[in-house]
Coordinates of C-alpha atoms and ligand atoms in Angstrom, one line a residue:
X16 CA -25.9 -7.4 -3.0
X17 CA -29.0 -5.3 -2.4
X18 CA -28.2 -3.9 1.2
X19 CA -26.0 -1.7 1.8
X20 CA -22.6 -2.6 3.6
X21 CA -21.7 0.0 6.6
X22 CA -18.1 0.9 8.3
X23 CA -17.3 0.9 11.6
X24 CA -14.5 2.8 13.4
X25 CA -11.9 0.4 14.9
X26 CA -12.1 2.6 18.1
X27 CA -15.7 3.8 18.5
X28 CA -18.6 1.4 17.7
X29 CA -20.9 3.4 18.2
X30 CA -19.5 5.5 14.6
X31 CA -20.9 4.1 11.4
X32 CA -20.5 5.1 7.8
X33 CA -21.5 3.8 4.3
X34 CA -18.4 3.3 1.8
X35 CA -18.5 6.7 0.2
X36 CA -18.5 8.3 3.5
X37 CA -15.8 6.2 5.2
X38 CA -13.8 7.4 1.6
X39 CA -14.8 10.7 2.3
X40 CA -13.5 10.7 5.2
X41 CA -10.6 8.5 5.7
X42 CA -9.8 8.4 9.3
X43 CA -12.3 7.8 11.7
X44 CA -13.4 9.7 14.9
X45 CA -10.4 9.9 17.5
X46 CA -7.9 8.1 15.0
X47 CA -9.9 5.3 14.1
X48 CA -10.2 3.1 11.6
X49 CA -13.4 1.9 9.1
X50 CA -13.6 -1.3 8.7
X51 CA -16.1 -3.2 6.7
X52 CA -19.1 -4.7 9.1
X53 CA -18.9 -8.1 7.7
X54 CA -16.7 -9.4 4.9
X55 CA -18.7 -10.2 1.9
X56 CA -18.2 -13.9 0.2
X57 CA -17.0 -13.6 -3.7
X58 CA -19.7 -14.6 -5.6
X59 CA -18.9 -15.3 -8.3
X60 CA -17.6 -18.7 -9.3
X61 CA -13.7 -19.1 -10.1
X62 CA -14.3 -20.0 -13.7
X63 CA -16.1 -17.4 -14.4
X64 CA -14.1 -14.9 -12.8
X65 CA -10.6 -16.8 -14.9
X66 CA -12.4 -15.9 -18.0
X67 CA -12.5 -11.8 -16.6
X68 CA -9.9 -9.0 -17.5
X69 CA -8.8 -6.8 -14.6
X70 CA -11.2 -4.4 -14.8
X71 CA -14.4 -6.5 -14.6
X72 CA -12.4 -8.6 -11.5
X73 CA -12.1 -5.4 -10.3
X74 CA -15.7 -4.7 -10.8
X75 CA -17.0 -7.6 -9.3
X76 CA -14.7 -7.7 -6.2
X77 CA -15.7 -3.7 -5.2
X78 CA -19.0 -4.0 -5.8
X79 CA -18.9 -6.3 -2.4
X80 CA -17.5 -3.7 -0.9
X81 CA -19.0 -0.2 -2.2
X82 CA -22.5 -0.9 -1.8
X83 CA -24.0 2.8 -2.2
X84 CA -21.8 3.6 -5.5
X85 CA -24.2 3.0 -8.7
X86 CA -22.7 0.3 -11.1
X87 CA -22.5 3.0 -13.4
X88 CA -20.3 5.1 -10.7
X89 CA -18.3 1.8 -10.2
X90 CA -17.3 1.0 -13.6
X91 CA -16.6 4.7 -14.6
X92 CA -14.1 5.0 -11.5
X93 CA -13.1 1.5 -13.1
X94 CA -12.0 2.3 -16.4
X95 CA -11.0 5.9 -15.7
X96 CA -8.5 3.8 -13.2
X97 CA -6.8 0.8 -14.8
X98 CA -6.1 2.2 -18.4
X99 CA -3.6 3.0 -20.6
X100 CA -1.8 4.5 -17.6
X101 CA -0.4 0.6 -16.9
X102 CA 2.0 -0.2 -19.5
X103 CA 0.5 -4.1 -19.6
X104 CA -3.3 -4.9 -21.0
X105 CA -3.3 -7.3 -17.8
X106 CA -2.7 -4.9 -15.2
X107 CA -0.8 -7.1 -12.9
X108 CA 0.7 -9.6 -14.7
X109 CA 2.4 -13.1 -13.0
X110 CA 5.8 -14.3 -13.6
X111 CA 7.1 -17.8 -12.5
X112 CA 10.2 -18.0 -11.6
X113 CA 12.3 -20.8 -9.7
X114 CA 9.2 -22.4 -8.6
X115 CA 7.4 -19.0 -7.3
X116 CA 5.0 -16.8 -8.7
X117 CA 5.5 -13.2 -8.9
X118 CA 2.6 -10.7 -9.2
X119 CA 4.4 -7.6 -10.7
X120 CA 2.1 -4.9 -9.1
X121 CA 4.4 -2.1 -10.9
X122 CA 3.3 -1.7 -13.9
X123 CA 1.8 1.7 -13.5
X124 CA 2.6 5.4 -14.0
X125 CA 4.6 5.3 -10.9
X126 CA 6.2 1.7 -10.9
X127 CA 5.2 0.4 -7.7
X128 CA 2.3 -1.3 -6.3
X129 CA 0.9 1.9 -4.7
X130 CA -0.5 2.8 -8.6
X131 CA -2.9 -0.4 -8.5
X132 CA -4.8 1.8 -5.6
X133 CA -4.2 5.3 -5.8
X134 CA -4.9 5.2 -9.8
X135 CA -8.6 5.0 -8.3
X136 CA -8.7 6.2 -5.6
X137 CA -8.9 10.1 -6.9
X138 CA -12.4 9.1 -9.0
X139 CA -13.6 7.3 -6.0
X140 CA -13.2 10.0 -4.0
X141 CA -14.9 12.5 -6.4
X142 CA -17.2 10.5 -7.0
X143 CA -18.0 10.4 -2.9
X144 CA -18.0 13.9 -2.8
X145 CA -20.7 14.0 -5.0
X146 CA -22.7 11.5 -3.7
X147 CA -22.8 13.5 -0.3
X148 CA -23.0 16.4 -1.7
X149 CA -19.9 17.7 -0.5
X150 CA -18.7 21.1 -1.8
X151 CA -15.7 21.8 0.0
X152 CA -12.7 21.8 -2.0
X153 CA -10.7 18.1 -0.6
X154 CA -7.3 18.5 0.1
X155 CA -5.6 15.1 0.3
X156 CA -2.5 14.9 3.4
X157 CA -0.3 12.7 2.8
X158 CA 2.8 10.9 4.3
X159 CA 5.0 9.0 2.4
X160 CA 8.3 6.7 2.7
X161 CA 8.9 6.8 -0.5
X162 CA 6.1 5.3 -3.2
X163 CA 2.6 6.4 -1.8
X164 CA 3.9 9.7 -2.5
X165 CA 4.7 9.9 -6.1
X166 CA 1.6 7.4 -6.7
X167 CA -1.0 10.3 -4.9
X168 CA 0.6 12.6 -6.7
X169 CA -0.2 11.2 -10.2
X170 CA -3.5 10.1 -9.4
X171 CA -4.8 14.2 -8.0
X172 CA -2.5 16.1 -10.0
X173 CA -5.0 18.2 -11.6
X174 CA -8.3 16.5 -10.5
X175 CA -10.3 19.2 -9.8
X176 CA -12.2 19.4 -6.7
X177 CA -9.2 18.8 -5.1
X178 CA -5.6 19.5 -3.5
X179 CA -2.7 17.1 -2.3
X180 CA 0.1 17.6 0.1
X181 CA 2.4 14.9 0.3
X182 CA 5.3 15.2 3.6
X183 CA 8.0 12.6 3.0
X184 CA 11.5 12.1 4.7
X185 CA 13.8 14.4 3.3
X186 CA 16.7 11.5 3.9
X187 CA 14.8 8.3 4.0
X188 CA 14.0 7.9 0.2
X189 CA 15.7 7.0 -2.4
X190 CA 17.1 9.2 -5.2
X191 CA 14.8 8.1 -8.6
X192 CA 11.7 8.4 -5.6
X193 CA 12.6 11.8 -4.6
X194 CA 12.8 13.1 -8.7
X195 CA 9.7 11.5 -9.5
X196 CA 8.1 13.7 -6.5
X197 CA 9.7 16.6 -6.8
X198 CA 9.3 16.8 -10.3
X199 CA 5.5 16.8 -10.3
X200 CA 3.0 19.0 -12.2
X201 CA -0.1 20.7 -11.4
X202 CA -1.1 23.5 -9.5
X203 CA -3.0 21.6 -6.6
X204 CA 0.2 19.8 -5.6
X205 CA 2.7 20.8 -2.7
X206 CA 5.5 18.7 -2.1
X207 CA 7.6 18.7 1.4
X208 CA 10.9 17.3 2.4
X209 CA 10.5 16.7 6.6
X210 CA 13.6 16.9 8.5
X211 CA 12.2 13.7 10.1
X212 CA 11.4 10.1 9.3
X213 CA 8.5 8.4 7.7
X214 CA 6.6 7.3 11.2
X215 CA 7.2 11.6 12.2
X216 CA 5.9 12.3 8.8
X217 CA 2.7 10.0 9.5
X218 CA 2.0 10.7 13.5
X219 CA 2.5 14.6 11.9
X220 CA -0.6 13.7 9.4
X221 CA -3.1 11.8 11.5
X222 CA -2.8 14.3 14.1
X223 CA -3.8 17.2 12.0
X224 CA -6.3 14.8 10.5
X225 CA -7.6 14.8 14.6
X226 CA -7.9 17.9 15.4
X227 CA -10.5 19.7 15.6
X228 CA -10.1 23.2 15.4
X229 CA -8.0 23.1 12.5
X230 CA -11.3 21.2 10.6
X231 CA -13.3 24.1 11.5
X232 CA -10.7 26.5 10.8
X233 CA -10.4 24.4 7.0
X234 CA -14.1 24.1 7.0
X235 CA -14.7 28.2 7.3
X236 CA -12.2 28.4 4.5
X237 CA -13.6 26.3 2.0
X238 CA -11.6 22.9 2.5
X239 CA -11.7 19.3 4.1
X240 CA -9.1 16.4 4.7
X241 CA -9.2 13.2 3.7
X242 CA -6.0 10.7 3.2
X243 CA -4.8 8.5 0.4
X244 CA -2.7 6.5 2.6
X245 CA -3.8 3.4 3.3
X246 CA -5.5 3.5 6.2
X247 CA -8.2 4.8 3.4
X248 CA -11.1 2.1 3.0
X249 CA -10.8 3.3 -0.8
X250 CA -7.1 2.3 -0.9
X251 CA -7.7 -1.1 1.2
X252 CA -10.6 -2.9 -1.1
X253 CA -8.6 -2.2 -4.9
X254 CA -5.7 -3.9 -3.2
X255 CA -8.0 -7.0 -2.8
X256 CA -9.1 -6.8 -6.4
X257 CA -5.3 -8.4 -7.5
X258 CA -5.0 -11.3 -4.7
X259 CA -8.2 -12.6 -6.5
X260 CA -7.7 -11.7 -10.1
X261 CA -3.9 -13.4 -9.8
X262 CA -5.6 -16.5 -8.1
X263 CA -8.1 -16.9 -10.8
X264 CA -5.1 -16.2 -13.5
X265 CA -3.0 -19.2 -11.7
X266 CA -6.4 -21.2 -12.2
X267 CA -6.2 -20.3 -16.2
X268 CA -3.1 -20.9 -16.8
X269 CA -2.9 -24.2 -15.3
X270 CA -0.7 -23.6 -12.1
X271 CA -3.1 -23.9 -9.6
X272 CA -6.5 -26.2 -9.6
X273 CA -9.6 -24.7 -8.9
X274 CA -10.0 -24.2 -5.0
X275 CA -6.2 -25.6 -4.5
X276 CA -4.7 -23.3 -1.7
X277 CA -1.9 -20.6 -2.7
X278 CA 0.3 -19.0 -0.1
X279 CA 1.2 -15.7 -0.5
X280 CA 3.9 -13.4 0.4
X281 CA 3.7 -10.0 0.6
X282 CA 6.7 -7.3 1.6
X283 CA 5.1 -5.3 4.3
X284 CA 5.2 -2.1 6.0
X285 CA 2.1 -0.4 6.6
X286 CA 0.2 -3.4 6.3
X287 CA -1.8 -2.6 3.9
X288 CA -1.1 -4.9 1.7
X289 CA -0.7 -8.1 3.6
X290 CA -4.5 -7.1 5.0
X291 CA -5.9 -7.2 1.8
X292 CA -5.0 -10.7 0.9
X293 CA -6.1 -11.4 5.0
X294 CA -9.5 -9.8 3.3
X295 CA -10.1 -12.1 0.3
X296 CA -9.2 -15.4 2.1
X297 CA -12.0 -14.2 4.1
X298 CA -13.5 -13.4 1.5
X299 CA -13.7 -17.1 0.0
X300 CA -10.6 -17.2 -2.1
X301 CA -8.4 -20.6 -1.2
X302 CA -5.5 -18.9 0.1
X303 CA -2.9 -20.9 2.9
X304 CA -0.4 -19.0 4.8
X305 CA 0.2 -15.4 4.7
X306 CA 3.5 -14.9 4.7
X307 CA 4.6 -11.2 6.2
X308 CA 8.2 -10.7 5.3
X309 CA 9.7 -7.4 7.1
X310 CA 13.1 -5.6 6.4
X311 CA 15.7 -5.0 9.6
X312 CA 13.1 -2.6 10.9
X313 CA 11.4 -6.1 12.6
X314 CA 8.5 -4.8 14.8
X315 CA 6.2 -7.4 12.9
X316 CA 8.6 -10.6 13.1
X317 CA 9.0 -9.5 16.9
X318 CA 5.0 -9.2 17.1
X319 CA 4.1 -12.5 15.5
X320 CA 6.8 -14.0 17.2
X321 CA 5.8 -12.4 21.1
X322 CA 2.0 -11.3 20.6
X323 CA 4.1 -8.1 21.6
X324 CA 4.1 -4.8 19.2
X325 CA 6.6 -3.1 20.7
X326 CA 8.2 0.5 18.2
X327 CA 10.9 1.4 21.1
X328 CA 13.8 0.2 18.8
X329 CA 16.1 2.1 16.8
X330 CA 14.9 2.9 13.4
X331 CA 16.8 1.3 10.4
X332 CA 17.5 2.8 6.7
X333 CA 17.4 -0.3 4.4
X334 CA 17.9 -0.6 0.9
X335 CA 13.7 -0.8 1.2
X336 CA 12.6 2.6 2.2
X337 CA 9.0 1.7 1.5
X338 CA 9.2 -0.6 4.7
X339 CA 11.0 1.4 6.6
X340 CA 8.1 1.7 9.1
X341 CA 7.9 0.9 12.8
X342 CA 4.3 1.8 13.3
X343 CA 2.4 -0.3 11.0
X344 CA -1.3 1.7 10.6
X345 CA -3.8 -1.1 9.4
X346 CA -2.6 -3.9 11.7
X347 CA -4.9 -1.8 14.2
X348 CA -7.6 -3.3 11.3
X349 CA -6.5 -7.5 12.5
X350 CA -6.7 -6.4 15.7
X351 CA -9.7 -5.2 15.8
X352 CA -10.8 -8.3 14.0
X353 CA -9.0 -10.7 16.6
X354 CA -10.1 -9.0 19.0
X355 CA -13.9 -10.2 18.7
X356 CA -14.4 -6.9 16.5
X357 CA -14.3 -4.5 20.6
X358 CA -13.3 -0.8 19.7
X359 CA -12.9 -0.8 23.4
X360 CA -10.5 -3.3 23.3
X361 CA -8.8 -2.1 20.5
X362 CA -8.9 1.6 21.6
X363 CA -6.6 0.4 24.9
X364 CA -3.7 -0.8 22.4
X365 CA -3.5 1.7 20.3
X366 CA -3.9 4.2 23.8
X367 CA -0.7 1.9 24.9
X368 CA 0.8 2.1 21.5
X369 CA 0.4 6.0 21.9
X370 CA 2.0 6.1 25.5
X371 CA 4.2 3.7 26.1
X372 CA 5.0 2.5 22.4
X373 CA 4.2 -0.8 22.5
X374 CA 1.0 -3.1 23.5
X375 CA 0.7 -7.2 24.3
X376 CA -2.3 -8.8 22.8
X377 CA -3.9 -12.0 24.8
X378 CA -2.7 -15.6 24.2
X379 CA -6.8 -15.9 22.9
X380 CA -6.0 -13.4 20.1
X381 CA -2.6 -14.8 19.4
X382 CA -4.3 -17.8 19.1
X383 CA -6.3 -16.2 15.9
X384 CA -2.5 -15.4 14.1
X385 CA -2.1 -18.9 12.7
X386 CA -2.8 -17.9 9.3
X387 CA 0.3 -15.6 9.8
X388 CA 3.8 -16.7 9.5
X389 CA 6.3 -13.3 10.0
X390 CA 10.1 -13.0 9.7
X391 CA 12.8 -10.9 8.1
X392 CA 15.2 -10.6 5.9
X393 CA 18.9 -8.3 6.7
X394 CA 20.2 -6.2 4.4
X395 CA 22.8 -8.8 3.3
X396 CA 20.1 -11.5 2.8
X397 CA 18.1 -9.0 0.4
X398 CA 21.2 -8.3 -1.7
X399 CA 21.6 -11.9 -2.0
X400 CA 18.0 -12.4 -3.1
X401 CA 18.6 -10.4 -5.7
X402 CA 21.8 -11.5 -6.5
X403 CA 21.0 -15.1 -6.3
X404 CA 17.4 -14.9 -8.6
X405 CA 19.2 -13.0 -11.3
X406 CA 22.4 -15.5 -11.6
X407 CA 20.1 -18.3 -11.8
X408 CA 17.2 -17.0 -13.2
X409 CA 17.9 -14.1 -15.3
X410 CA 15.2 -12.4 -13.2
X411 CA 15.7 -8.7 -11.4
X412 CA 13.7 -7.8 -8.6
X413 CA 14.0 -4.7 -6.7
X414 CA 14.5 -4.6 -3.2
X415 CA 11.3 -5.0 -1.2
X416 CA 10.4 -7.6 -3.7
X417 CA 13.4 -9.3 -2.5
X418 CA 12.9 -9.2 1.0
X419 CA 10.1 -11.3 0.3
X420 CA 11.8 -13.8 -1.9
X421 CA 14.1 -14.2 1.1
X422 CA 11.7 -14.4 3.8
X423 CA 9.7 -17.3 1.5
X424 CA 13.5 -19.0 1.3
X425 CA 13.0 -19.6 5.1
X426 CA 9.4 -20.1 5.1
X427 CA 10.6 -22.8 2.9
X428 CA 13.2 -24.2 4.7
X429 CA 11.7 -24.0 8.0
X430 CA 8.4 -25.6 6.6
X431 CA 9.1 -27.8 3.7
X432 CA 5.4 -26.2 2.9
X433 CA 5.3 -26.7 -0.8
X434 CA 2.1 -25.1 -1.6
X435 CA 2.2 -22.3 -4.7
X436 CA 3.1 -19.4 -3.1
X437 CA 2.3 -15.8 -4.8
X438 CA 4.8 -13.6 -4.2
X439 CA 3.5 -9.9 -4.0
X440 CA 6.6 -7.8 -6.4
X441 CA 5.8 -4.8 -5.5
X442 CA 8.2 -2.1 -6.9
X443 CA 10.1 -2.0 -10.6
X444 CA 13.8 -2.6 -10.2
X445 CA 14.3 0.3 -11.9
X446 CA 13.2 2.7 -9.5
X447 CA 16.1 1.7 -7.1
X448 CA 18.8 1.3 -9.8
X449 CA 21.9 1.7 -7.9
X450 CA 20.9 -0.6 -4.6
X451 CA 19.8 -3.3 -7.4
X452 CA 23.0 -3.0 -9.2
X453 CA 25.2 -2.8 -6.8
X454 CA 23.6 -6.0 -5.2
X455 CA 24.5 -7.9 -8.3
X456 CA 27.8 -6.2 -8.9
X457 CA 30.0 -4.4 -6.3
X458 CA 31.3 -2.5 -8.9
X459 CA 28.0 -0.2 -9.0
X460 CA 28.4 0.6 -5.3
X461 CA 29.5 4.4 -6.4
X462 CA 27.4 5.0 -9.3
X463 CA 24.8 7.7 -9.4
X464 CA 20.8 5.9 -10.3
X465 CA 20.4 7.2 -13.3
X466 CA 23.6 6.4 -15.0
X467 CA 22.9 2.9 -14.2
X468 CA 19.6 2.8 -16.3
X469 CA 20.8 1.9 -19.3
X470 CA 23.1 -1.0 -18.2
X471 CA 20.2 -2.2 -15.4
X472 CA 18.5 -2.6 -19.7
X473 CA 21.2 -4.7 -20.9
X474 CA 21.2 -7.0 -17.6
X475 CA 17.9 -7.7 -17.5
X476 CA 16.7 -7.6 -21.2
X477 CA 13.6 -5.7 -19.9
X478 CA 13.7 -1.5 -21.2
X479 CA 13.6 1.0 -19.0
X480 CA 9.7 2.3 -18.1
X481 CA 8.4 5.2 -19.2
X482 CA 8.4 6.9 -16.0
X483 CA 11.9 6.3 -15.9
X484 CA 12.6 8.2 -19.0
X485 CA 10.2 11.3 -17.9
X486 CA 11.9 12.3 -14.9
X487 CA 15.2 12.2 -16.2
X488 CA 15.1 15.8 -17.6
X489 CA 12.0 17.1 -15.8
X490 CA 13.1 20.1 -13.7
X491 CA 12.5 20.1 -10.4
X492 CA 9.1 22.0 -9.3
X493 CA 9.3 21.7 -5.2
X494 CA 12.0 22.6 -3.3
X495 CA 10.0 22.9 0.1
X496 CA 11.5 21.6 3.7
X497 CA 10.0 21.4 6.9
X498 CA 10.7 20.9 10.6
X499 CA 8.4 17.7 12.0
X500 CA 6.7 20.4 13.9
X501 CA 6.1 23.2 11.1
X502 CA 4.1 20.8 9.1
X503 CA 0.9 22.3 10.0
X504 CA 2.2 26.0 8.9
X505 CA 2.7 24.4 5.7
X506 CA -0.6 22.9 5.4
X507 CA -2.2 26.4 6.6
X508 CA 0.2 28.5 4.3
X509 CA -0.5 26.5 1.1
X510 CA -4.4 26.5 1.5
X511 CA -3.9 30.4 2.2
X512 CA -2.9 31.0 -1.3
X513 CA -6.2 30.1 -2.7
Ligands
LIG21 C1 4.4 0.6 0.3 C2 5.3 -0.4 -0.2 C3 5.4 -1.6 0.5 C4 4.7 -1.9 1.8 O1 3.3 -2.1 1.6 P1 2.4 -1.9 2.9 O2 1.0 -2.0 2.3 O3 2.7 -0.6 3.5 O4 2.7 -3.0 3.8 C5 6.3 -2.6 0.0 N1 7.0 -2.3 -1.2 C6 6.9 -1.2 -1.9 C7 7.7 -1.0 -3.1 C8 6.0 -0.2 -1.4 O5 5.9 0.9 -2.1

């Protein structure tokens, strides 16, 4: 593609930014979001693209996207990113089991999906900088529930050019998720336990993200923001990169013919990564329903169900802390979409969202959710998931992963649809050791994670990852806590050392 694709803000149209900006800068204006101006169509044909590795996929899928990055740029973020670093010469590889497909999108330094993103996101980021001729030192804000964290962490840790700050939930994750961040190394990393929960941790972020005065205040000392969560454009195209490569890998290996539609269904809490595979069905690639499968914490059931988002509702601690979310960021990105692409519009919802906690789209935009199918699984379906694919199967998923597998049990039933259906895995079982054991077992219920490594190895037949191993005896590096509202003092006091 010779032109160059531009951003627009979700909430103002008049603001507009090429890719390495909209990196650059995350957020929008007033809390926006950038979204592409017009999806691109893959263009490559599907037998050509079943004959690619990950990274040239990769390659071809972001080059739609990142229009002003050189191809040399593009493939040096590329193979800097999906390395040795993934334990797996395929990246993302697909397991089929009991009739579904699983794309294990944890096989990264951190074990969960957020690697297959934030492994590139640090040299796309430089690489922006550059590009713009930015010479501020960027300092990356980041809230977490749990994986987002750990993933940002590995990715800057010791990128130059940069700093990270990651806030998470000091009680909302789980115990091998809290090692791996508190554990981390480098010198431009700060890691903060909030006496809060994820959605204080992330309204905390995007409104220092939003104000001003503290930019300038940053800016006279040397520093700007930018955000590796995913409401970053640089975080939303690499998750698009897998939908397509595991379609064109079901087309090699014989499970799906060539332009045959695949469901998918994805575990979702920010909905990130439901969005992406929205993206590459419109980008061209034959996928059917898009299945959004939600925890007890059911604001995206309810809003499927009603056309009504509505976050006044209690907030629930599941056994998948990753979707433990009521205010789910990049849905403002569909309904922007829906809504005939009107930051106006879309700027009254998330106003509503803001005030009142909820908003009610029109029946006209409901109308434009058919692709969608939402619902939830409890915390007693999950373990049951888990229980149930592993005593049939042999197979262990982790949690979130499982929520999925029980939401596509009553897709199924409900639908009799029996079209493949891609089921996004999107953590290693081994990062929630107890809640996965004890699912199986009862007789785990009181044992501490890491004890249960070793016999979560004999279960499953599949050793313990690396990651697993490191943190073990890694001392712990951050011992920082915050009030919800201290986080900016923290921000100011780190940056202070410089
Ligand atoms: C972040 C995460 C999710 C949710 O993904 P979203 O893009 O936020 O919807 C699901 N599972 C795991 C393991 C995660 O880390």
């Amino acid at each position: 593609m010779d032109e160059d694709m531009f951003y627009r803000s979700t909430r103002n149209s008049e603001e507009k930014a090429t890719a390495s900006q909209a990196i650059l800068k995350g957020l929008a204006e007033n809390g926006g979001l950038f979204v592409p101006e017009e999806i691109p169509s893959l263009d490559v044909p599907m037998e050509k693209l079943a004959d690619m590795g990950y990274q040239d996929t990769a390659y071809e899928v972001m080059k739609l996207f990142f229009t002003d990055f050189t191809e040399e740029e593009l493939k040096r973020c590329i193979q800097n990113a999906y390395d040795s670093k993934f334990d797996t010469q395929e990246i993302a590889p697909i397991r089929k089991v009991q009739g579904a497909y699983y794309l294990e999108l944890f096989h990264g330094a951190t074990i969960a999906f957020k690697d297959m993103a934030l492994s590139i996101l640090p040299h796309l980021l430089i690489t922006s900088a550059k590009k713009n001729h930015v010479d501020n030192e960027i300092v990356i804000l980041t809230a977490t529930s749990g994986d987002t964290g750990k993933a940002a962490l590995a990715g800057f840790a010791g990128v130059e050019g940069t700093k990270i700050i990651v806030f998470y939930p000091k009680d909302g994750v789980s115990p091998i998720q809290e090692k791996q961040m508190v554990t981390q190394k480098g010198e431009n990393t700060l890691v903060v336990g909030i006496h809060g929960n994820f959605d204080q941790a992330q309204t905390g972020v995007k409104e220092m993200f939003a104000d001003k005065g503290l930019a300038e205040e940053m800016a006279a000392a040397g520093y700007q923001f930018s955000s590796a969560n995913s409401i970053n454009i640089g975080r939303l195209v690499p998750q698009i990169v897998y939908y397509v490569y595991a379609y064109a890998q079901m087309v090699k290996k014989g499970w799906l013919k060539d332009g045959e539609a695949m469901n998918v269904t994805v575990p979702t809490g920010n909905f990130g990564n439901i969005l992406a595979a929205y993206y590459a069905k419109n980008m061209g690639l034959p996928i059917g329903k898009l299945v959004c499968a939600s925890n007890e914490n059911k604001v995206l059931y309810d809003f499927f169900a009603t056309g009504i988002y509505d976050k006044n509702r209690e907030f629930i601690l599941t056994s998948s802390p990753s979707m433990d979310i009521l205010v789910s960021s990049n849905l403002e990105r569909l309904i922007y979409q829906i809504a005939g692409e009107d930051a106006q519009k879309t700027r009254e919802f998330m106003a509503s969202l803001q005030e009142e906690g909820k908003y009610g789209i029109t029946p006209g935009m409901k109308g434009q959710l058919e692709g969608f199918y939402g619902n939830y699984a409890t915390e007693e379906e999950t373990a049951a998931a888990i229980r149930g694919i592993y005593g049939e199967a042999g197979y262990v998923i982790d949690p979130h992963t499982a929520v999925a597998a029980a939401v596509y049990q009553k897709y199924l039933k409900e639908t009799g649809d029996s079209t493949k259906t891609l089921i996004a895995s999107t953590a290693s079982p081994y990062k929630f050791t107890r809640s996965v054991m004890a699912s199986i077992d009862g007789k785990y219920q009181d044992r501490p994670d890491f004890e249960l490594v070793g016999e979560l190895e004999d279960l499953s037949g599949v050793k313990a990852p690396k990651a697993i191993e490191e943190i073990r005896s890694a001392p712990v590096l951050h011992r920082a806590e915050c009030e919800v509202s201290g986080m900016r003092d923290v921000v100011k006091g780190f940056l202070g050392k410089r």
